[in-house]
Tab-separated table of C-alpha atoms and ligand atoms in Angstrom:
chain	number	residue	atom	x	y	z
N	8	MET	CA	89.675	121.536	100.295
N	9	GLY	CA	92.781	119.942	98.985
N	10	LYS	CA	92.894	120.048	95.329
N	11	GLN	CA	91.561	116.934	93.777
N	12	THR	CA	91.438	117.396	90.042
N	13	ILE	CA	94.871	117.185	88.894
N	14	GLY	CA	96.487	119.775	86.964
N	15	LEU	CA	94.618	122.568	88.112
N	16	GLU	CA	96.034	125.177	90.330
N	17	GLN	CA	94.410	125.271	93.704
N	18	ASN	CA	92.954	128.628	93.305
N	19	LEU	CA	91.421	127.752	90.098
N	20	TYR	CA	90.055	124.436	91.508
N	21	ASP	CA	88.703	126.451	94.710
N	22	TYR	CA	86.967	128.845	92.181
N	23	LEU	CA	85.593	125.949	90.143
N	24	LEU	CA	83.947	124.441	93.469
N	25	SER	CA	82.887	127.890	94.532
N	26	VAL	CA	80.814	128.516	91.054
N	27	SER	CA	79.749	124.915	90.500
N	28	LEU	CA	79.312	122.574	93.353
N	29	ARG	CA	76.040	121.509	94.485
N	30	GLU	CA	76.689	118.912	96.995
N	31	PRO	CA	74.007	117.595	99.249
N	32	GLU	CA	74.754	117.889	102.918
N	33	ILE	CA	74.741	114.174	103.307
N	34	LEU	CA	77.283	113.616	100.842
N	35	THR	CA	79.602	116.340	102.496
N	36	GLN	CA	79.315	114.407	105.548
N	37	LEU	CA	80.329	111.182	104.096
N	38	ARG	CA	83.165	112.788	102.492
N	39	GLN	CA	84.280	114.439	105.448
N	40	GLU	CA	83.966	111.033	107.614
N	41	THR	CA	85.608	108.957	104.725
N	42	ALA	CA	88.541	111.691	104.738
N	43	GLN	CA	89.679	110.728	108.097
N	44	HIS	CA	89.696	107.143	107.171
N	45	PRO	CA	93.178	105.812	106.355
N	46	SER	CA	92.378	104.811	102.578
N	47	GLY	CA	90.347	107.975	102.484
N	48	ARG	CA	92.056	109.059	99.360
N	49	MET	CA	90.250	106.305	97.382
N	50	GLN	CA	87.227	108.486	97.408
N	51	ILE	CA	86.007	110.213	94.562
N	52	SER	CA	86.162	113.925	94.276
N	53	PRO	CA	82.659	116.094	94.757
N	54	GLU	CA	83.049	117.682	91.264
N	55	GLN	CA	83.421	114.087	90.019
N	56	GLY	CA	80.426	112.745	91.867
N	57	GLN	CA	78.278	115.821	90.698
N	58	PHE	CA	79.607	115.266	87.093
N	59	MET	CA	78.616	111.264	87.136
N	60	ALA	CA	74.858	112.735	88.669
N	61	LEU	CA	74.879	114.826	85.584
N	62	LEU	CA	75.517	111.870	83.320
N	63	VAL	CA	73.284	109.868	84.872
N	64	GLN	CA	70.355	112.350	84.494
N	65	LEU	CA	71.272	112.806	80.438
N	66	LEU	CA	71.104	109.164	79.953
N	67	GLY	CA	67.725	108.909	81.969
N	68	ALA	CA	69.375	106.062	83.674
N	69	LYS	CA	67.280	103.699	85.651
N	70	LYS	CA	69.602	100.845	86.380
N	71	THR	CA	73.146	100.980	86.947
N	72	LEU	CA	76.438	99.080	88.163
N	73	GLU	CA	79.001	99.960	90.279
N	74	VAL	CA	82.253	97.954	90.404
N	75	GLY	CA	84.085	99.180	93.681
N	76	VAL	CA	81.910	100.927	96.373
N	77	PHE	CA	84.510	102.024	99.222
N	78	THR	CA	82.437	104.060	101.552
N	79	GLY	CA	79.794	104.810	99.211
N	80	TYR	CA	80.173	108.365	97.887
N	81	SER	CA	79.765	107.439	94.003
N	82	SER	CA	76.788	104.944	94.545
N	83	LEU	CA	75.223	107.550	96.820
N	84	VAL	CA	75.602	110.277	94.472
N	85	VAL	CA	74.326	107.951	91.740
N	86	ALA	CA	71.203	107.034	93.930
N	87	LEU	CA	70.257	110.395	94.582
N	88	ALA	CA	70.300	111.211	90.708
N	89	LEU	CA	68.186	107.849	89.766
N	90	PRO	CA	64.666	108.260	89.762
N	91	PRO	CA	62.382	106.711	92.590
N	92	GLU	CA	62.484	103.178	90.767
N	93	GLY	CA	66.169	103.298	90.329
N	94	LYS	CA	68.306	100.468	91.177
N	95	ILE	CA	72.010	100.044	91.316
N	96	VAL	CA	73.916	96.666	91.427
N	97	ALA	CA	77.089	97.732	93.282
N	98	CYS	CA	79.940	95.381	94.041
N	99	ASP	CA	82.740	95.287	96.508
N	100	ILE	CA	84.719	92.880	98.648
N	101	SER	CA	84.982	94.824	101.478
N	102	GLU	CA	82.420	94.372	104.654
N	103	GLU	CA	84.187	97.129	106.480
N	104	PHE	CA	84.134	99.786	103.985
N	105	THR	CA	80.592	99.186	103.053
N	106	ALA	CA	79.004	99.461	106.651
N	107	ILE	CA	80.035	102.956	106.109
N	108	ALA	CA	78.330	103.178	102.601
N	109	ARG	CA	75.218	101.035	104.223
N	110	ARG	CA	74.786	103.631	107.056
N	111	TYR	CA	74.792	106.901	104.600
N	112	TRP	CA	72.495	104.806	102.287
N	113	GLN	CA	69.914	104.402	104.879
N	114	GLN	CA	70.449	108.059	105.996
N	115	ALA	CA	69.736	109.315	102.598
N	116	GLY	CA	66.552	106.972	102.369
N	117	VAL	CA	68.172	105.174	99.230
N	118	THR	CA	68.819	101.965	100.432
N	119	ASP	CA	66.210	100.106	98.609
N	120	LYS	CA	67.719	101.470	95.422
N	121	ILE	CA	71.070	99.431	96.092
N	122	ASP	CA	71.633	95.913	95.823
N	123	LEU	CA	75.203	95.226	97.261
N	124	HIS	CA	77.013	92.252	96.625
N	125	ILE	CA	80.032	91.261	98.697
N	126	ALA	CA	81.932	89.230	96.326
N	127	PRO	CA	84.611	89.275	93.800
N	128	ALA	CA	83.240	91.521	91.311
N	129	ILE	CA	83.782	89.173	88.719
N	130	GLU	CA	81.651	86.775	89.978
N	131	THR	CA	78.606	89.045	90.464
N	132	LEU	CA	78.950	90.441	86.759
N	133	ASP	CA	79.179	86.734	85.548
N	134	GLN	CA	76.192	86.143	87.506
N	135	LEU	CA	74.169	88.816	86.093
N	136	LEU	CA	75.135	87.862	82.531
N	137	ALA	CA	74.050	83.843	83.201
N	138	ALA	CA	70.763	85.560	84.891
N	139	GLY	CA	70.230	87.075	81.348
N	140	GLU	CA	70.792	90.929	82.219
N	141	ALA	CA	72.907	91.637	79.452
N	142	GLU	CA	72.361	94.852	77.643
N	143	THR	CA	69.845	95.811	80.693
N	144	PHE	CA	72.223	98.636	82.621
N	145	ASP	CA	72.162	102.185	81.374
N	146	PHE	CA	75.178	103.135	83.025
N	147	ALA	CA	78.020	101.376	84.715
N	148	PHE	CA	81.151	102.945	86.937
N	149	ILE	CA	84.221	100.886	87.356
N	150	ASP	CA	86.673	101.913	90.207
N	151	ALA	CA	88.046	98.839	91.716
N	152	ASP	CA	91.460	97.168	91.489
N	153	LYS	CA	93.258	97.977	88.474
N	154	SER	CA	94.504	94.794	87.725
N	155	GLY	CA	90.731	93.876	87.282
N	156	TYR	CA	89.957	96.517	84.964
N	157	ASP	CA	89.820	94.770	81.529
N	158	ASN	CA	87.722	92.127	83.056
N	159	TYR	CA	85.409	94.624	84.843
N	160	TYR	CA	85.042	96.585	81.343
N	161	GLU	CA	84.506	93.402	79.095
N	162	ARG	CA	81.614	92.343	81.094
N	163	SER	CA	80.335	95.721	81.583
N	164	LEU	CA	80.314	96.365	78.005
N	165	LYS	CA	77.979	93.575	77.737
N	166	LEU	CA	75.975	94.302	80.577
N	167	VAL	CA	75.250	97.998	79.516
N	168	ARG	CA	72.476	98.500	76.916
N	169	PRO	CA	73.336	99.980	73.245
N	170	GLY	CA	73.490	103.630	73.879
N	171	GLY	CA	74.807	102.993	77.524
N	172	LEU	CA	77.593	104.422	79.080
N	173	ILE	CA	80.512	103.168	80.916
N	174	ALA	CA	82.771	105.328	83.240
N	175	ILE	CA	86.307	104.114	84.374
N	176	ASP	CA	88.060	106.124	87.002
N	177	ASN	CA	91.803	106.616	87.809
N	178	VAL	CA	92.871	106.434	84.337
N	179	LEU	CA	95.377	109.313	84.581
N	180	TRP	CA	96.703	107.611	87.826
N	181	SER	CA	98.070	110.799	89.226
N	182	GLY	CA	100.050	111.341	85.966
N	183	ARG	CA	102.045	108.046	86.378
N	184	VAL	CA	100.815	106.524	83.131
N	185	ALA	CA	102.926	109.483	81.199
N	186	ASP	CA	106.077	108.602	83.283
N	187	PRO	CA	108.186	106.091	81.065
N	188	GLU	CA	110.307	105.278	84.210
N	189	ASP	CA	107.278	104.107	85.883
N	190	GLN	CA	106.906	100.409	85.259
N	191	ASN	CA	104.770	99.597	88.239
N	192	SER	CA	102.342	96.670	87.423
N	193	GLN	CA	99.280	98.794	88.225
N	194	THR	CA	100.523	101.638	86.122
N	195	LYS	CA	101.358	99.225	83.189
N	196	LYS	CA	98.038	97.477	83.755
N	197	ILE	CA	96.374	100.935	83.336
N	198	ARG	CA	98.276	102.241	80.330
N	199	ALA	CA	97.315	99.022	78.265
N	200	PHE	CA	93.797	99.318	79.432
N	201	ASN	CA	93.952	103.093	77.933
N	202	GLN	CA	95.442	101.919	74.841
N	203	LYS	CA	92.915	98.986	74.452
N	204	LEU	CA	90.361	101.578	74.657
N	205	HIS	CA	91.593	103.975	72.209
N	206	GLN	CA	91.573	101.223	69.485
N	207	ASP	CA	88.076	99.785	70.556
N	208	GLN	CA	85.412	100.411	67.808
N	209	ARG	CA	82.746	99.198	70.125
N	210	ILE	CA	82.727	102.426	71.917
N	211	SER	CA	82.954	106.260	71.457
N	212	LEU	CA	85.528	107.576	73.878
N	213	SER	CA	86.591	110.492	75.869
N	214	LEU	CA	89.133	110.558	78.402
N	215	VAL	CA	87.983	113.394	80.749
N	216	PRO	CA	90.989	115.047	82.930
N	217	ILE	CA	88.585	115.610	85.732
N	218	ALA	CA	89.748	114.019	89.065
N	219	ASP	CA	92.363	111.416	88.660
N	220	GLY	CA	90.845	111.022	84.740
N	221	LEU	CA	87.686	109.455	84.032
N	222	THR	CA	87.259	107.632	80.699
N	223	LEU	CA	83.716	107.776	79.023
N	224	ALA	CA	82.862	104.808	76.838
N	225	TRP	CA	79.523	104.986	75.114
N	226	LYS	CA	78.337	101.850	73.715
N	227	ARG	CA	77.824	102.221	70.374
N	228	PRO	CA	74.281	100.981	69.062
N	229	GLN	CA	76.134	99.285	65.800
N	230	SER	CA	77.651	96.891	68.421
N	231	ALA	CA	74.331	95.288	69.636
N	232	GLY	CA	73.902	91.656	68.873
O	312	CA	CA1	89.119	106.173	92.460
């Protein structure tokens, strides 16, 4: 498997996987199918998926949010980590990508846990807030268009409970965030987003250098109300 966590030598990455990865067969199949897809690099890495499953278990999560489904690896990994009554509200705009996701959710028997909304995520998140679902989610995973990150984050912060966790993907952006020459609009958005979270006192923060960089933002209980 090609190296997917940035900054690790291939042999050390292979070793890490060899002594820690416990990927269910269905996730391996989904990962292999997605790798054939022209946008396959958008898929999260297996060690990141396993890390997120562990976070969901640590939180005792029952209700989670996903912004950006793609072919469903992260939602499937979370669904398998949730208890039988667990629920995921999943947002994506692509019927094509999520058709692959739905096929695997069905095969894994987790379809009943996942409520998929095909619409701009902002609309779905605003509907959840209007429906009185603020502070009812335990966990949120944001992995969609980078220009929308700040909007997704602000809404997710309202939707997760105090003591809930938001995980935001691609915050190291293949290292481009640290290259001052890179003035690409997406790179600039991620830089600004990272700087904002650094100062945000509503959360406790860790930027974990797994895969393409995963920021964990834990909603501080005092920010409730
Ligand atoms: Ca991603």
